[in-house]
Coordinates of C-alpha atoms and ligand atoms in Angstrom, one line a residue:
X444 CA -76.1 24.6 6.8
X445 CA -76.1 23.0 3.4
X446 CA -77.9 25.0 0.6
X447 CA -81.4 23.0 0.3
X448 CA -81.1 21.1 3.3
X449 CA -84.0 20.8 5.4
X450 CA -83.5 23.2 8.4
X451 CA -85.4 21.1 11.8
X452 CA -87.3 22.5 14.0
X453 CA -87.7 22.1 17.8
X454 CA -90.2 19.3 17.8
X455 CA -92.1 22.5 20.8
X456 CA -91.8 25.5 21.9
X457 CA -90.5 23.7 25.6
X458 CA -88.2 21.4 23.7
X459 CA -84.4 21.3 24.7
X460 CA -82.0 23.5 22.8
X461 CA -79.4 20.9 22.0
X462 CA -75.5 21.7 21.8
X463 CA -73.8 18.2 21.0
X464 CA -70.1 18.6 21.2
X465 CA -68.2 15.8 19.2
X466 CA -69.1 13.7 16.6
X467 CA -67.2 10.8 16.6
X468 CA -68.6 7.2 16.2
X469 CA -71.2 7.8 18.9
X470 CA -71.4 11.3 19.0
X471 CA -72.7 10.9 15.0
X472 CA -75.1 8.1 15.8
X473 CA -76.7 10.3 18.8
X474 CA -76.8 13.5 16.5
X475 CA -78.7 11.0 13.7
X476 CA -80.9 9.7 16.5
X477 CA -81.7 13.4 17.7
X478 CA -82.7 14.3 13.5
X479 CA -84.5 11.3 13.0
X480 CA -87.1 12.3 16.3
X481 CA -87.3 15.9 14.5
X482 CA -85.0 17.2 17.2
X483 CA -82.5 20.1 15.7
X484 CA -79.1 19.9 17.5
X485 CA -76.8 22.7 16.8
X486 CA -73.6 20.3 16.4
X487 CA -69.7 20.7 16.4
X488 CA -66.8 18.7 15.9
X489 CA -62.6 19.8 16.0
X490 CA -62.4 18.6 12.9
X491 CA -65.1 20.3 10.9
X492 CA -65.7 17.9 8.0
X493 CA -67.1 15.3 10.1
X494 CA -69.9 17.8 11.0
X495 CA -70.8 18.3 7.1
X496 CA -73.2 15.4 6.6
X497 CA -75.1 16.1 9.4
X498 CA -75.5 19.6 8.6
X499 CA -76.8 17.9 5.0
X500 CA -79.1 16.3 7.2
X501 CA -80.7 19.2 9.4
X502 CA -78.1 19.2 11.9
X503 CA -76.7 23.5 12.7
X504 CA -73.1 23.1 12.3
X505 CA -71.1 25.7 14.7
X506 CA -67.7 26.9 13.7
X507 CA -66.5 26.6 17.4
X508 CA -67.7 25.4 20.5
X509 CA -68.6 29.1 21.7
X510 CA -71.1 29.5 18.7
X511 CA -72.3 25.6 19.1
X512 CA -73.3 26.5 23.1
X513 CA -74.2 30.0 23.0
X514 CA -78.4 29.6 21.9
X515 CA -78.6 26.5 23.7
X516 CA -80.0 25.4 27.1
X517 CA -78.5 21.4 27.0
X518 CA -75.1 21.0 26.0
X519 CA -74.1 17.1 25.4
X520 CA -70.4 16.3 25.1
X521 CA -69.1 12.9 23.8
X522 CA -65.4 13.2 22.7
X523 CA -62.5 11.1 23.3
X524 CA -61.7 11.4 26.9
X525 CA -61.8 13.8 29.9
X526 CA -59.2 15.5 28.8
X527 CA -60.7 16.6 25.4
X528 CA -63.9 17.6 27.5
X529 CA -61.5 20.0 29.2
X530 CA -59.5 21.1 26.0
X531 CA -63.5 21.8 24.6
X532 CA -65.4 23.5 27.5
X533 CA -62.4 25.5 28.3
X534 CA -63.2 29.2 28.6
X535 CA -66.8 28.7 27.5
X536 CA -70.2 30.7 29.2
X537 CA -72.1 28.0 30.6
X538 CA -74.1 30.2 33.2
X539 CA -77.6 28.9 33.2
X540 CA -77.1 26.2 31.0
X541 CA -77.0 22.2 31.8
X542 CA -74.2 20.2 30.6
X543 CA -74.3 16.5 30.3
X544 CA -71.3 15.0 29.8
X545 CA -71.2 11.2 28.0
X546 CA -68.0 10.6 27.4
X547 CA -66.1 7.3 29.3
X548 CA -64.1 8.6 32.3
X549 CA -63.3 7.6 35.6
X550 CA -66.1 8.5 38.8
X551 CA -63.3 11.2 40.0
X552 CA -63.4 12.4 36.6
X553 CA -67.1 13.0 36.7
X554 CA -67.1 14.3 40.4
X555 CA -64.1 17.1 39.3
X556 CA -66.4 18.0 36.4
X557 CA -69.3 18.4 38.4
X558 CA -67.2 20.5 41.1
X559 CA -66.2 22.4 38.0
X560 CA -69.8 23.3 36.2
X561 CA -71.2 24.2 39.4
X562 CA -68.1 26.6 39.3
X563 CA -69.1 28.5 36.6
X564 CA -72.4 28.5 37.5
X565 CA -74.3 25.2 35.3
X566 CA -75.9 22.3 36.4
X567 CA -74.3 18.8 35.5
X568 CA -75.1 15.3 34.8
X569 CA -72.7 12.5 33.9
X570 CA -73.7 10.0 31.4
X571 CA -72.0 6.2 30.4
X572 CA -73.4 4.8 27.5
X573 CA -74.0 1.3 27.5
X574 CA -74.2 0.5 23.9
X575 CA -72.3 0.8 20.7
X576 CA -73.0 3.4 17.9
X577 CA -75.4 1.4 15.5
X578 CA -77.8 0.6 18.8
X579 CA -78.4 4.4 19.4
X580 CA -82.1 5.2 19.3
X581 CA -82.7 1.6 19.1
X582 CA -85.0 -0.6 21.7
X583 CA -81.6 -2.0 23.3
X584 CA -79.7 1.2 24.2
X585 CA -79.2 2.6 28.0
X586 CA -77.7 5.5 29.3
X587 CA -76.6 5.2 32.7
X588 CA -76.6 8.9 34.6
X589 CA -76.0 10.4 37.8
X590 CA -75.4 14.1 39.1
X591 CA -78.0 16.5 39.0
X592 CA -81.6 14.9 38.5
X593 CA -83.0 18.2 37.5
X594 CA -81.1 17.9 34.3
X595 CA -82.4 14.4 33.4
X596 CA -86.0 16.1 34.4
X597 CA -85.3 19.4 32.2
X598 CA -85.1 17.3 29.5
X599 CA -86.1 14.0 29.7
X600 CA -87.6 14.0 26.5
X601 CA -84.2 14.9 24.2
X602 CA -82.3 12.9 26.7
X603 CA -84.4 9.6 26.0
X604 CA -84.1 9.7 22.6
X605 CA -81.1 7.9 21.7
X606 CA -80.7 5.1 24.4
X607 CA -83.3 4.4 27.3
X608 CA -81.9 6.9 30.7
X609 CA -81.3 4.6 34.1
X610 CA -80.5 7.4 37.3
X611 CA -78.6 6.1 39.9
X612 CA -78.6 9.0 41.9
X613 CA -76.6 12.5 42.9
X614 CA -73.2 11.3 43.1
X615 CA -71.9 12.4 39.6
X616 CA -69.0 9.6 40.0
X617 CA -71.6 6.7 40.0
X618 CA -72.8 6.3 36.2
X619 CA -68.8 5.9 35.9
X620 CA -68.3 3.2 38.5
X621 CA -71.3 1.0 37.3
X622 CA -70.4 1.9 33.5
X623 CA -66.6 1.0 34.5
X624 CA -67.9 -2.0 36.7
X625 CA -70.1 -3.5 33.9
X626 CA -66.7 -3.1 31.3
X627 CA -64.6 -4.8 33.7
X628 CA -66.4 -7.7 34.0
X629 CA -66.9 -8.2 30.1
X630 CA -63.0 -7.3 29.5
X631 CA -62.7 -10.6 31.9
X632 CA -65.1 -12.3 29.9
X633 CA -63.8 -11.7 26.3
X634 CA -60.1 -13.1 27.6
X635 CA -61.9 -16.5 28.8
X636 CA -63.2 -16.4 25.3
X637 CA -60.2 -15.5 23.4
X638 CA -58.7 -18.1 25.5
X639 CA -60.8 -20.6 24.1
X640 CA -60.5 -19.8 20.6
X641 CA -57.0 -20.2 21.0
X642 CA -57.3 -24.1 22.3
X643 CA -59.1 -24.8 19.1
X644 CA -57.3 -22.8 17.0
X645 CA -55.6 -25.2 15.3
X646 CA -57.8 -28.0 15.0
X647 CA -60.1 -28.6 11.6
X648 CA -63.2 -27.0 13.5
X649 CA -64.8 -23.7 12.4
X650 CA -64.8 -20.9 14.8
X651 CA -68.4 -20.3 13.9
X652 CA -69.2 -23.8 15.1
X653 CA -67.4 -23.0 18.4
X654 CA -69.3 -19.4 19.2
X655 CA -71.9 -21.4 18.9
X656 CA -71.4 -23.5 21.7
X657 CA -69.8 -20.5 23.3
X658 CA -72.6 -18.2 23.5
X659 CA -75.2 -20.1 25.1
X660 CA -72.6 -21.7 27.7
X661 CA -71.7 -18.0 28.9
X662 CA -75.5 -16.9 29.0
X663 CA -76.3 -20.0 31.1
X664 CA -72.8 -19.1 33.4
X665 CA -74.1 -15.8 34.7
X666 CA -76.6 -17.1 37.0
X667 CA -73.0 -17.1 38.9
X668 CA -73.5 -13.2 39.3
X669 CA -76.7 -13.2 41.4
X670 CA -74.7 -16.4 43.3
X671 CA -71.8 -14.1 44.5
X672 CA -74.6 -11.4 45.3
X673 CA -76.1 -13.2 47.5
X674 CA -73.2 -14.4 49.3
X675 CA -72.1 -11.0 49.6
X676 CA -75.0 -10.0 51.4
X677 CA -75.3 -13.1 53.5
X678 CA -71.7 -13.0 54.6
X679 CA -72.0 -16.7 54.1
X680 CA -69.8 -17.7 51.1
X681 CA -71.0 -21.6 51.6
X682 CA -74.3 -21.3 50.9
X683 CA -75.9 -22.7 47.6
X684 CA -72.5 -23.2 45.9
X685 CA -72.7 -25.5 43.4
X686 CA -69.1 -25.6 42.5
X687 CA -66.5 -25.7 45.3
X688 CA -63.6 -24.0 44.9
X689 CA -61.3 -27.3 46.0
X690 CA -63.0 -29.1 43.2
X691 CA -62.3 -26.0 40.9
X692 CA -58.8 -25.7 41.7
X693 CA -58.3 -29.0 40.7
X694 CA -59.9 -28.8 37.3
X695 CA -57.5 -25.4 36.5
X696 CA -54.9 -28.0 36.4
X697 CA -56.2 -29.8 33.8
X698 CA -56.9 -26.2 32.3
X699 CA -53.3 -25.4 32.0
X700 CA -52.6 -28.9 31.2
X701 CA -54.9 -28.4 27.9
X702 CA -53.6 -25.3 27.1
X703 CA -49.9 -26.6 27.4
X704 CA -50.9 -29.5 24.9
X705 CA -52.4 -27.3 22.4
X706 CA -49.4 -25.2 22.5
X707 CA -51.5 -21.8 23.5
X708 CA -50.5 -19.8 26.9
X709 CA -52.7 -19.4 30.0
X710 CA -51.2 -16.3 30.7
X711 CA -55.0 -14.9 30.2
X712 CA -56.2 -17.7 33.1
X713 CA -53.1 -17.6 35.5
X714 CA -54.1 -14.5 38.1
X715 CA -57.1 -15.7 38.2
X716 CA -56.3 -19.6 39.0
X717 CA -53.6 -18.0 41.7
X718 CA -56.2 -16.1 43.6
X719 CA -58.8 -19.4 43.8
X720 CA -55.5 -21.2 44.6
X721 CA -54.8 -18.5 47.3
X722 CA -58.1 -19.3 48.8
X723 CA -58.0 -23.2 48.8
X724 CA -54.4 -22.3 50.6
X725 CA -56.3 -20.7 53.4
X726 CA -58.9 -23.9 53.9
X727 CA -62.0 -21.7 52.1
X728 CA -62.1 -25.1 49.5
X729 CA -66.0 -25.4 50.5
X730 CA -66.5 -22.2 49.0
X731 CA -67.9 -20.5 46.0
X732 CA -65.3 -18.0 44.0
X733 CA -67.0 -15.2 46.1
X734 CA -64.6 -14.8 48.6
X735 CA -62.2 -13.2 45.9
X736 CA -64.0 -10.3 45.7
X737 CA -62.2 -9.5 49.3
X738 CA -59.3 -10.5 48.1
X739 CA -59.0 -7.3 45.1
X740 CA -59.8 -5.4 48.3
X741 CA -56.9 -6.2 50.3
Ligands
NAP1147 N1 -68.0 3.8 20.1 C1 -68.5 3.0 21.1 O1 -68.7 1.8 20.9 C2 -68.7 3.7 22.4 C3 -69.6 3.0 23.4 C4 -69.8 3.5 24.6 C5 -69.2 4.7 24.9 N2 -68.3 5.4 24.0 C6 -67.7 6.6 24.4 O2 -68.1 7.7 23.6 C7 -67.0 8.6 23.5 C8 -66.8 8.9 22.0 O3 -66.5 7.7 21.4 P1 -66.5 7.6 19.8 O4 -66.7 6.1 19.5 O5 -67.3 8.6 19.2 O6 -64.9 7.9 19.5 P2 -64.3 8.5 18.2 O7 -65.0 8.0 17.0 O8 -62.8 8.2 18.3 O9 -64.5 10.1 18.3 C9 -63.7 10.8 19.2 C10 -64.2 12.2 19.2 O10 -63.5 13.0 20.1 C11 -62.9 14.1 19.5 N3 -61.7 14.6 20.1 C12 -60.6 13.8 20.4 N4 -59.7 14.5 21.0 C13 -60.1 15.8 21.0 C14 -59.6 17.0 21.5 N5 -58.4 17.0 22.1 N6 -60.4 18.1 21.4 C15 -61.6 18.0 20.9 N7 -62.2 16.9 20.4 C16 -61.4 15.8 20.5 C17 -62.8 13.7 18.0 O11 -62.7 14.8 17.2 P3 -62.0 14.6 15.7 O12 -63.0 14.1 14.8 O13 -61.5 16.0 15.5 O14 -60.8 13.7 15.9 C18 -64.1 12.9 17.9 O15 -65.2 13.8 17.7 C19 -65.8 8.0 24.2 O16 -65.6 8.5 25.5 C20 -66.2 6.5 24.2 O17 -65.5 5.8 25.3 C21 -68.1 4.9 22.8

């Protein structure tokens, strides 16, 4: 700890005993979240300057992850990947202790880590965070978890602090597959829109003047989730579909056209355009976009 720096103390005698394990981007902004709610995370990071300023700050900086877990009862891990959870917990005493992993991974990922805490004799939880650093402990944060409710339970209270906890229940693969679900469908959203910066890139308009026109048209479009939802449950891909797939099929091929005359590739829009195409080849032209969902599947 830095000389003259405040030392923190657990906010009660029941409070969690925090080991944060990486402080990264996020890993920083949770450890800052943690201090600012008087909480008094022991914290430690491979490279050991990054921990300094939050030691200034309250924060107990542990030379290695053995001293950073040994007094505490919650250990949190948010580093890179999967594998630099391994390369970090490897060899460690967790006996006892509850270990909630947030860093991005795959649901097998999650489900192999909880196979392996249980191993050595600690309870798990697997976490996706669905915000970016600067939202941390703010009103718009969410932690998806699943695993072990006892663990959200245990400590509910450090756990809520920096981002709003949503269970989804004991599979420890599930907080993964919805976190990985939710990315997928903004990674398909971002190429539509860097698609259409493109087209107007260069003609004498401001981008700011287009995301303006963008940003409202894609919050109005995504009434078209709860659309494929219900026809998912229904089984009936005809119902309420404002926008057949016949008509849209026809309308991609003024897409490409556009993008040909404005010299800008539809490489982002063609696999998409070939699966709708795909289904007006099978006579489904009546239909909404839904039935494409089968069509990943196959
Ligand atoms: N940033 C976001 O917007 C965001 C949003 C949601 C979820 N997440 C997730 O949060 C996790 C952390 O993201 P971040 O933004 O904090 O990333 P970051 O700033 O790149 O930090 C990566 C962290 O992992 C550590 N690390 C990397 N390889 C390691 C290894 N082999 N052994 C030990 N430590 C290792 C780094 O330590 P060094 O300092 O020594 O390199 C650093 O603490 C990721 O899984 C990310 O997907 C991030």
């Amino acid at each position: 700890m830095t000389p003259g720096a405040t030392k923190l103390v657990p906010m009660n005698a029941n409070a969690s005993r925090v080991a944060l394990l990486g402080l990264g981007d996020m890993g920083a902004a949770i450890a800052r979240a943690w201090l600012a709610a008087g909480h008094a995370p022991t914290v430690w990071n491979r490279t050991a300057a990054r921990a300094r300023p939050l030691a200034a700050e309250g924060a107990t900086a542990a030379a290695t992850p053995a001293e950073a877990v040994a007094e505490a009862d919650l250990i949190v891990t948010v580093l890179l990947d999967d594998a630099s959870v391994r390369a970090t917990l490897d060899g460690l005493d967790l006996a006892g202790k509850d270990l909630v992993d947030l860093t991005t991974g795959t649901p097998a990922e999650a489900r192999a880590r909880a196979a392996w805490a249980a191993g050595r004799g600690a309870r798990f939880l697997d976490g996706a965070i669905l915000a970016v650093p600067p939202m941390i402990g703010g009103p718009g944060a969410r932690i998806l978890y699943s695993g072990d409710r006892a663990v959200l339970d245990a400590h509910e209270t450090a756990l809520t602090v920096p981002a709003a906890p949503a269970y989804l229940g004991p599979d420890a693969g599930f907080a993964a597959l919805h976190d990985v679900a939710l990315l997928s469908a903004m990674t398909g959203m971002f190429a539509g829109i860097e698609h259409a910066f493109a087209l107007l890139r260069e003609e004498d308009v401001a981008p700011a003047a287009l995301a303006a026109m963008l940003a409202p048209w894609l919050t109005a479009m995504t009434g078209h989730t709860h659309g494929i939802a219900a026809h998912l449950e229904s089984g009936d891909y005809t119902k309420d579909v404002a926008s057949n797939l016949a008509m849209m099929v026809r309308g991609n091929a003024t897409l490409r056209r556009t993008a040909e005359e404005q010299g800008v590739s539809s490489e982002l829009l063609d696999p998409y355009f070939r699966l709708m195409e795909r289904l007006v080849a099978d006579g489904r032209g009546k239909e909404g976009t839904t039935g494409i969902v089968d069509l990943l599947r196959a």
